[in-house]
Amino acid sequence: MTNSHRMSTGGVRIDRNKTVMFRFDGKTYQGFHGDTLASALLANGVKLMGRSFKYHRPRGCLTAGSEEPNAIVELRTGARREPNTRATIAELYDGLEAHSQNRYPSLKFDIQSVNQLLSPFLTAGFYYKTFMWPASFWEPVYEKIIRKSAGLGRAAVESDPDSYEHSHTHCDVLVVGAGPAGLAAALSAGRTGARVLLVEEQAEPGGMVSPLLDVIDDLPAADWVEQSLANLEAMENVTVRLRTTLFGYYDHNVLAALERVSDHLSEPEDDQPRQRMWTIRAKQVVLACGSHERMMAFDNNDKPGVMLAGAVRLFVERYGVAPGKRVVICTNNDDAYKTAASLKQAGVEVTAIVDARGELSPAAARAREQGLRVDSGFVPCKAIGHQQVSSVSIQRRDGSGREVLACDCLAISGGYSPDVHLVSQTGVAPIWRDDILGFVPDMPIRQERSSGACMGTFDLAGCLTEGHAAGRDAAKKAGVKVGRATKAPSAPTEELAAPVAVWRCPGNGKAFVDFQNDVTAKDIQLAHQEGFVSVEHVKRYTTLGMATDQGKTSNVTGIALLAEARGEPIPDVGTTRFRPPYSPVAIGAFAGHERGKEFQPVRRTAMHECGEKLGAVFVEAGQWLRPQYYPKSGEGVMESIYREARQVRETAGICDVSTLGKIEIFGPDSGEFLNRLYINGWKMLAPGKARYGLMLREDGYVMDDGTTSRLADDHYFMTTTTANAARVLAHMDHAAQVLWPDLDVHFCSATEQWCGVAVAGPNARKILAAAFGSALDMSDENLPFMGVRSFDWNGARARIFRISFSGELAFEVNVPWTYGEAMWDAIWEAGRDHGLIPYGTEALSVLRIEKGHVAGNELDGRTTAADMGLGKMMSSKKPFIGQKLAGREGMIDDQRATLVGVKLKSGAQRLRGGAHLVADQNNANAETSLGWVTSVCDSPAVGCWIGLAYVRGGLAEHMGNTLFAENPIYAESPEVEICSPHFFDPKGERING
Amino acid sequence: MHRIDCPWCGTRDEAEFQYQGDATATRPAPDAAEADFFDYVYSRDNPKGWHIEWWHHVGGCRQWVKVVRNTMTHEIHATGGPQSKLSVPKPSGSRLR
Amino acid sequence: MWRDPQPKAEYDVVIIGGGGHGLATAYYLAKEHGITNVAVIEKGWIGGGNVGRNTTIFRSNYMFPANTHFYEKGMKLWEGLERDFNFNAMISQRGVINLFHSDPQRDAFARRGNAMRLAGVDAEFVSPAQLKEMVPILDFDNARFPIQGGLMQRRGGTIRHDAVAWGYARGADSRGVDILQNCEVKDILIEGGAAVGVETSKGTIRAKKVAMAVAGHTTQVAKMAGINLPVESHVLQAFVSEGIKPLIDTVVTFGAGHFYISQSDKGGLVFGGDLDGYNSYAQRGNLPMMEHVMAGGMAIMPAIGRVRLLRHWGGIMDMSFDGSPFICKTGVEKLYLNGGWCYGGFKATPASGWCYAHTIAKDEPHELNEKFTIDRFRQGRMIDEKGVGPNPWIQ
């Protein structure tokens, strides 16, 4: 069988000097470089390429392009396995391995094809009805069966090893499709000097032109196409991208295309992506995407060997493959005569041309003159054969003259549907043209125009003229001076006779409309009988057009059949909306490089390596990585945290706090600006002092908190929480630009300009004094609590803030980002003799919980200042953002949950965040829940597990009470005592060391 | 994808901006009634058609850009600075759907 | 499936909107309250709105009691729906898992999970080891935000969305409800402070009560009655891949990005992410959000890289300013509001219809929906599950 169907000559795309070995379902075959998997299989006489979705019927390829519904395979193996790959566009490479899919145990013998026997039950809507009784069977039994038989191919289960690129480009004119219209458009636009991008889905240009039969500019079309491509590539202002599918037409003339960079190779070369996604910003677009041929609906029209007539021609002309040795052509239009001529030229027997039209068209007459048999007024009514077609029964449309013709290939043309997919994505409605039996686009909405077959122009000369004009028009509208008129490429005029409508040929069997989803003509009638009148309902009920080809070859037939059932003209039925992408696009291509560890950037502080050296375990804090804890060898997580927290209070600790948001604020109105942002006052803050601030959203809830310092009369320095840094800055931009442009205030983020450490503990002052020496007077007089000083350190400007999150004597030191490591090292060195340890975010959290300081867990966006126990901070002497709406009744309700401390009573193991507090363990429900635990720790200072919580009624009602921390998720319910959140050193004496 | 003409930076992709909602809501005077603040924060015209709105150029100049955009078609009619007085085009403007 | 009747001159109840909620409301009005002289008026074809453009997930994993109880009512109705309809809606309780990636997130999920348990709703934590069993393609080795575990509701799952609309339509129709398709409401008629009917493209239809259920266009319809709502319309995209053999057996949401996914009965991976983030009535989204969503997918499931996206589309969400809906009376007598569903509308369909029918029939809310009022914003009693405040585009 090897290359039994490869003709001895012909095939403009293949290189007969380069043989390529490949495997399909385990069997080795030979093809040529330039083949697609489908053409190579056909060349080897393999017609059976897949099974259909529902009935598991044997299927061969129907088309030669991306609209293929049948011949879809699993390509490649292992981590590179790609399900549902269309054999008609998969280019052959040496060692290619493909498997048929959706069959068991083999493609030739598929057990689930018994579904065909059940087919009376598997008609439209079968899911909804068949698997109903008894209802109790659905989930345990039926669903499992349906699920198992679902889908088509198998996806890989390992991480995709290939990479995908995102690229961006701009152009004056984007031309989509390099068929005759697209080439003519790109040439004419290119000659004006416009920046032109031409994208073509196929590996080679030319579209549906017949390379040898068609003549353009007095050259065989193949030569003209080659010459045109060379001309385009010679123009500096023109870019041609082959193997590039324009798949999405988005807002503002931004379009997306997928370039298959290395899918035609066994695997990508080094540093080469598998695919590249292009985001194209086009001033003007020329759509020249051609048309899709349609099948006719007749019995068994899905037998392998039944193909679209245009596809048969392409296999012959492009690949030198004869899909059959005896071909019967059935048509309702003139185009199929081109297929006949092409076959005849290649020496393939054309048994008959069955033309549905009663009158002989000029093309039909010519065929007859050349000795071909033409049966006028006949249509196919049944394909006959076991696993592939062996004959076809034809008859007149009135049912008379039935005859059976032997054939091993049945080439069908049910007419051409202009490809309106992309233009439809822009919102243009397709309008019906009875003369061509197809939908064409209405007036453009965006900056685009359609030309050639996608506009319903099917003759070559027309395509060339239209494309040429469209290219110039697009360049002109893009603002390019187009100069004098240029001559369009020319082709001999053809007179195409009108097609005649043939939707359902006579017969009672299975006549498929949507091949992949096994939707038959009867299904559409049935859906209509059941009351589904709207085309959208029929689509959903029958799944017409919802397969991987999105109904490119079936939608128009489906609409026509529904129109027949409704007894209405086609335009009244309307169309369903095409959705992007034009053809399916790998999910990996959309994600591009943003995957795995590169999903989001990692932000590291200037002192990251200092932490690493000391053995820090890092934790994600948004995009930041922060030292979480510093385990000593043999130490567990909890032990490490406990030790770090304890030792800070005993000697001293150093913690990287660089991730805090930092904002420099300048200008005479800075104080007034802060007064309006924060609930508390700022104008009276003396230079050289810091203050804790709380800001609300305009709806009255807490937005963020932090310490802000006044460095000079007109200079403040704000810090925000790590999580809210960006949000606070945006909030301030709004306030300064939109609300109060009259205020003379300027600010910018300095988060990554200043890095910072906190040094806390009784020895903190000694350590810093040793570290900074004479650069800074560390005395209590110079640097009192909440004092702020700037100083020069080793030639850098540094700032020190005597503020404390831990309740200990503590300082935060900021230096320019690049000095971070040096500062850390200096302090670390100075701390050697003073018991300095590094501590991470966990110990930081322990220390602040012991002091009752709130953090992210307590600021969940639904908290008022009063909930946090900070209601008194809300100034009544000045207006501020959020002031008014914070006064709504529900926000000052005394039944709101407010901040308390919880202490685990002895006997229980531990406390957890997220537990709900209830008074009665035996009556715990949503209504009796009094609140919830926000943060917990095993506290060295208190000597037990403690936590912060919000409780309805707060301390006023619950101080000293015992409640249960209900935690059904963990099957725990420990007893806790409600106490003040200021667990440790409530008088705040330790801040003085 | 929206292409937004920032008055400071020129035309840029929507990905550079953070949408910030209705720009016709004006913050009342500080001593206004709670109800006025309520309307400012919560009442929205939510038009089907032209909408004057904020796009914050966070990935660029950090200016709040006022944009007149059609919520049916995504067409942009005009852009301006925070204090610019922009208005919606008169009817019969766009064929965009 | 259903009749195509001519409008009567007057009905007891006219429901504006033939989506899931409108049809469910009609169904429960007839079934639970014996009110059958009802018309459902639909501008296009029934089920053509969000009930036909969602990702088919149902769940009741909410934190605040007002939501938990309401969605749990929905869950129970879902569980009995097919028997109720005698129509297979392919309900599949395959579980919904919210992944968490940090300690604070774990605590927040614990708080929600515990709230569910206290409300009698199933919820459990699943460990990374269990997750590896349940969803083997999750990336535990190379994740930017390592997966620490998940909050799972086993009773959550997916259902065939079109079948929901059709089941309710068939059930309502067979009980005498008139479903009027291709009939556009132009105005709401108000006399003496009470709604008395609607003006439509097929003429005036009078009604003793008028009920709105027009997700996506609640603002426009409410304006007909002079009502201004704290609602903005936003576009939410949804995505479906080519059909593949079973790969993901449950619903999974990513906790450190915007991505959730399940696999349909037909084999397509159905997934989504977040709002595009600008006011929009266009049923389509744009590339930046698509790329963002699929990057989220590749972040946790890098095996899906070669699976192809088949279709993507957008639906219009009525985003309320706290993320929770409205099922309530309005300032106009005999005029009722159902809207502001954000992207929780589909899963709410049965409970929404059931509660709305009660509210209309009794002229007062059921206790399950008494907090879903418009006034809650004025009162400062928002039901804000996300805690992001009055910014609908991030709700």
PDB file of C-alpha atoms in Angstrom, chain A residues 648-775:
ATOM      1  CA  VAL A 648      13.960  39.528  70.871  1.00  0.00           C
ATOM      2  CA  ARG A 649      12.443  40.355  74.256  1.00  0.00           C
ATOM      3  CA  GLU A 650      15.508  39.062  76.078  1.00  0.00           C
ATOM      4  CA  THR A 651      18.339  40.531  74.008  1.00  0.00           C
ATOM      5  CA  ALA A 652      17.599  41.843  70.511  1.00  0.00           C
ATOM      6  CA  GLY A 653      16.559  40.857  67.035  1.00  0.00           C
ATOM      7  CA  ILE A 654      16.898  42.224  63.535  1.00  0.00           C
ATOM      8  CA  CYS A 655      14.153  41.927  60.957  1.00  0.00           C
ATOM      9  CA  ASP A 656      14.018  42.967  57.303  1.00  0.00           C
ATOM     10  CA  VAL A 657      11.074  45.357  56.942  1.00  0.00           C
ATOM     11  CA  SER A 658      11.934  46.683  53.480  1.00  0.00           C
ATOM     12  CA  THR A 659       8.662  45.525  51.958  1.00  0.00           C
ATOM     13  CA  LEU A 660       6.581  48.145  53.743  1.00  0.00           C
ATOM     14  CA  GLY A 661       5.140  50.671  51.338  1.00  0.00           C
ATOM     15  CA  LYS A 662       7.026  53.975  51.563  1.00  0.00           C
ATOM     16  CA  ILE A 663       5.849  57.270  50.159  1.00  0.00           C
ATOM     17  CA  GLU A 664       7.711  60.593  50.231  1.00  0.00           C
ATOM     18  CA  ILE A 665       5.366  63.553  50.523  1.00  0.00           C
ATOM     19  CA  PHE A 666       6.476  67.127  49.859  1.00  0.00           C
ATOM     20  CA  GLY A 667       4.877  70.540  49.672  1.00  0.00           C
ATOM     21  CA  PRO A 668       3.447  73.212  51.927  1.00  0.00           C
ATOM     22  CA  ASP A 669       0.040  71.517  51.992  1.00  0.00           C
ATOM     23  CA  SER A 670       1.375  68.077  52.937  1.00  0.00           C
ATOM     24  CA  GLY A 671       0.008  68.327  56.463  1.00  0.00           C
ATOM     25  CA  GLU A 672      -3.410  69.365  55.252  1.00  0.00           C
ATOM     26  CA  PHE A 673      -3.334  66.547  52.699  1.00  0.00           C
ATOM     27  CA  LEU A 674      -2.544  63.985  55.377  1.00  0.00           C
ATOM     28  CA  ASN A 675      -5.240  65.442  57.584  1.00  0.00           C
ATOM     29  CA  ARG A 676      -7.759  64.641  54.892  1.00  0.00           C
ATOM     30  CA  LEU A 677      -6.389  61.156  54.269  1.00  0.00           C
ATOM     31  CA  TYR A 678      -6.001  59.995  57.850  1.00  0.00           C
ATOM     32  CA  ILE A 679      -8.616  59.943  60.572  1.00  0.00           C
ATOM     33  CA  ASN A 680      -6.198  61.577  63.018  1.00  0.00           C
ATOM     34  CA  GLY A 681      -4.416  64.934  62.873  1.00  0.00           C
ATOM     35  CA  TRP A 682      -1.023  65.699  61.334  1.00  0.00           C
ATOM     36  CA  LYS A 683      -0.533  69.405  61.181  1.00  0.00           C
ATOM     37  CA  MET A 684       0.634  69.638  64.775  1.00  0.00           C
ATOM     38  CA  LEU A 685       3.126  66.825  64.457  1.00  0.00           C
ATOM     39  CA  ALA A 686       6.533  68.338  65.070  1.00  0.00           C
ATOM     40  CA  PRO A 687       9.319  67.822  62.533  1.00  0.00           C
ATOM     41  CA  GLY A 688      11.451  64.940  63.697  1.00  0.00           C
ATOM     42  CA  LYS A 689       8.498  63.004  65.065  1.00  0.00           C
ATOM     43  CA  ALA A 690       6.523  59.995  63.872  1.00  0.00           C
ATOM     44  CA  ARG A 691       2.880  59.116  64.452  1.00  0.00           C
ATOM     45  CA  TYR A 692       0.646  56.106  63.904  1.00  0.00           C
ATOM     46  CA  GLY A 693      -2.031  56.830  61.327  1.00  0.00           C
ATOM     47  CA  LEU A 694      -5.198  55.123  60.194  1.00  0.00           C
ATOM     48  CA  MET A 695      -6.970  55.841  56.924  1.00  0.00           C
ATOM     49  CA  LEU A 696     -10.451  54.896  55.773  1.00  0.00           C
ATOM     50  CA  ARG A 697     -11.981  54.220  52.418  1.00  0.00           C
ATOM     51  CA  GLU A 698     -14.680  56.671  51.424  1.00  0.00           C
ATOM     52  CA  ASP A 699     -17.269  54.117  52.574  1.00  0.00           C
ATOM     53  CA  GLY A 700     -15.972  54.422  56.132  1.00  0.00           C
ATOM     54  CA  TYR A 701     -14.105  51.152  56.505  1.00  0.00           C
ATOM     55  CA  VAL A 702     -10.437  50.972  57.371  1.00  0.00           C
ATOM     56  CA  MET A 703      -8.208  51.014  54.338  1.00  0.00           C
ATOM     57  CA  ASP A 704      -4.722  50.891  55.809  1.00  0.00           C
ATOM     58  CA  ASP A 705      -2.531  51.878  58.722  1.00  0.00           C
ATOM     59  CA  GLY A 706       1.088  52.745  59.232  1.00  0.00           C
ATOM     60  CA  THR A 707       3.575  55.127  60.726  1.00  0.00           C
ATOM     61  CA  THR A 708       4.102  58.456  59.077  1.00  0.00           C
ATOM     62  CA  SER A 709       6.861  60.895  60.054  1.00  0.00           C
ATOM     63  CA  ARG A 710       7.404  64.569  59.598  1.00  0.00           C
ATOM     64  CA  LEU A 711      10.930  65.105  58.404  1.00  0.00           C
ATOM     65  CA  ALA A 712      10.627  68.831  57.789  1.00  0.00           C
ATOM     66  CA  ASP A 713       7.879  71.444  57.749  1.00  0.00           C
ATOM     67  CA  ASP A 714       6.969  70.537  54.205  1.00  0.00           C
ATOM     68  CA  HIS A 715       8.184  66.960  54.055  1.00  0.00           C
ATOM     69  CA  TYR A 716       6.456  63.875  55.400  1.00  0.00           C
ATOM     70  CA  PHE A 717       7.348  60.233  54.985  1.00  0.00           C
ATOM     71  CA  MET A 718       4.505  57.725  54.970  1.00  0.00           C
ATOM     72  CA  THR A 719       4.660  53.985  55.432  1.00  0.00           C
ATOM     73  CA  THR A 720       1.898  51.591  54.457  1.00  0.00           C
ATOM     74  CA  THR A 721       1.370  47.895  54.987  1.00  0.00           C
ATOM     75  CA  THR A 722       3.153  45.654  52.494  1.00  0.00           C
ATOM     76  CA  ALA A 723      -0.133  44.404  51.042  1.00  0.00           C
ATOM     77  CA  ASN A 724      -1.745  47.803  50.515  1.00  0.00           C
ATOM     78  CA  ALA A 725       1.191  49.828  49.207  1.00  0.00           C
ATOM     79  CA  ALA A 726      -0.082  50.111  45.635  1.00  0.00           C
ATOM     80  CA  ARG A 727      -3.631  50.727  46.684  1.00  0.00           C
ATOM     81  CA  VAL A 728      -2.756  53.545  49.049  1.00  0.00           C
ATOM     82  CA  LEU A 729      -0.666  55.251  46.394  1.00  0.00           C
ATOM     83  CA  ALA A 730      -3.561  55.070  43.908  1.00  0.00           C
ATOM     84  CA  HIS A 731      -5.868  56.445  46.600  1.00  0.00           C
ATOM     85  CA  MET A 732      -3.478  59.366  47.123  1.00  0.00           C
ATOM     86  CA  ASP A 733      -3.171  60.004  43.380  1.00  0.00           C
ATOM     87  CA  HIS A 734      -6.941  60.270  43.287  1.00  0.00           C
ATOM     88  CA  ALA A 735      -7.086  62.604  46.246  1.00  0.00           C
ATOM     89  CA  ALA A 736      -4.367  64.886  44.908  1.00  0.00           C
ATOM     90  CA  GLN A 737      -5.351  64.941  41.238  1.00  0.00           C
ATOM     91  CA  VAL A 738      -9.108  64.599  41.326  1.00  0.00           C
ATOM     92  CA  LEU A 739     -10.407  65.693  44.728  1.00  0.00           C
ATOM     93  CA  TRP A 740      -8.030  68.472  45.744  1.00  0.00           C
ATOM     94  CA  PRO A 741      -5.885  69.671  42.875  1.00  0.00           C
ATOM     95  CA  ASP A 742      -5.651  72.991  44.713  1.00  0.00           C
ATOM     96  CA  LEU A 743      -3.457  71.502  47.436  1.00  0.00           C
ATOM     97  CA  ASP A 744       0.246  72.095  46.881  1.00  0.00           C
ATOM     98  CA  VAL A 745       1.453  68.574  47.552  1.00  0.00           C
ATOM     99  CA  HIS A 746       3.645  66.178  45.656  1.00  0.00           C
ATOM    100  CA  PHE A 747       4.543  62.612  46.445  1.00  0.00           C
ATOM    101  CA  CYS A 748       6.030  59.497  45.007  1.00  0.00           C
ATOM    102  CA  SER A 749       6.597  55.919  45.968  1.00  0.00           C
ATOM    103  CA  ALA A 750       9.956  55.209  47.578  1.00  0.00           C
ATOM    104  CA  THR A 751       9.333  51.593  48.516  1.00  0.00           C
ATOM    105  CA  GLU A 752      12.220  50.351  46.434  1.00  0.00           C
ATOM    106  CA  GLN A 753      14.424  53.381  47.086  1.00  0.00           C
ATOM    107  CA  TRP A 754      14.668  52.859  50.844  1.00  0.00           C
ATOM    108  CA  CYS A 755      15.305  49.521  52.427  1.00  0.00           C
ATOM    109  CA  GLY A 756      14.787  49.037  56.090  1.00  0.00           C
ATOM    110  CA  VAL A 757      15.431  46.914  59.122  1.00  0.00           C
ATOM    111  CA  ALA A 758      13.787  46.835  62.499  1.00  0.00           C
ATOM    112  CA  VAL A 759      16.106  46.300  65.428  1.00  0.00           C
ATOM    113  CA  ALA A 760      14.141  45.478  68.552  1.00  0.00           C
ATOM    114  CA  GLY A 761      14.899  44.349  72.074  1.00  0.00           C
ATOM    115  CA  PRO A 762      16.558  45.614  75.231  1.00  0.00           C
ATOM    116  CA  ASN A 763      19.975  45.717  73.539  1.00  0.00           C
ATOM    117  CA  ALA A 764      18.785  47.501  70.416  1.00  0.00           C
ATOM    118  CA  ARG A 765      20.229  50.875  71.335  1.00  0.00           C
ATOM    119  CA  LYS A 766      23.606  49.464  72.264  1.00  0.00           C
ATOM    120  CA  ILE A 767      23.816  47.553  69.032  1.00  0.00           C
ATOM    121  CA  LEU A 768      22.912  50.473  66.822  1.00  0.00           C
ATOM    122  CA  ALA A 769      25.204  52.801  68.708  1.00  0.00           C
ATOM    123  CA  ALA A 770      28.013  50.378  68.013  1.00  0.00           C
ATOM    124  CA  ALA A 771      27.000  49.983  64.409  1.00  0.00           C
ATOM    125  CA  PHE A 772      26.692  53.665  63.585  1.00  0.00           C
ATOM    126  CA  GLY A 773      29.298  55.016  65.991  1.00  0.00           C
ATOM    127  CA  SER A 774      29.740  58.734  65.790  1.00  0.00           C
ATOM    128  CA  ALA A 775      27.450  59.048  62.796  1.00  0.00           C
TER     129      ALA A 775
END
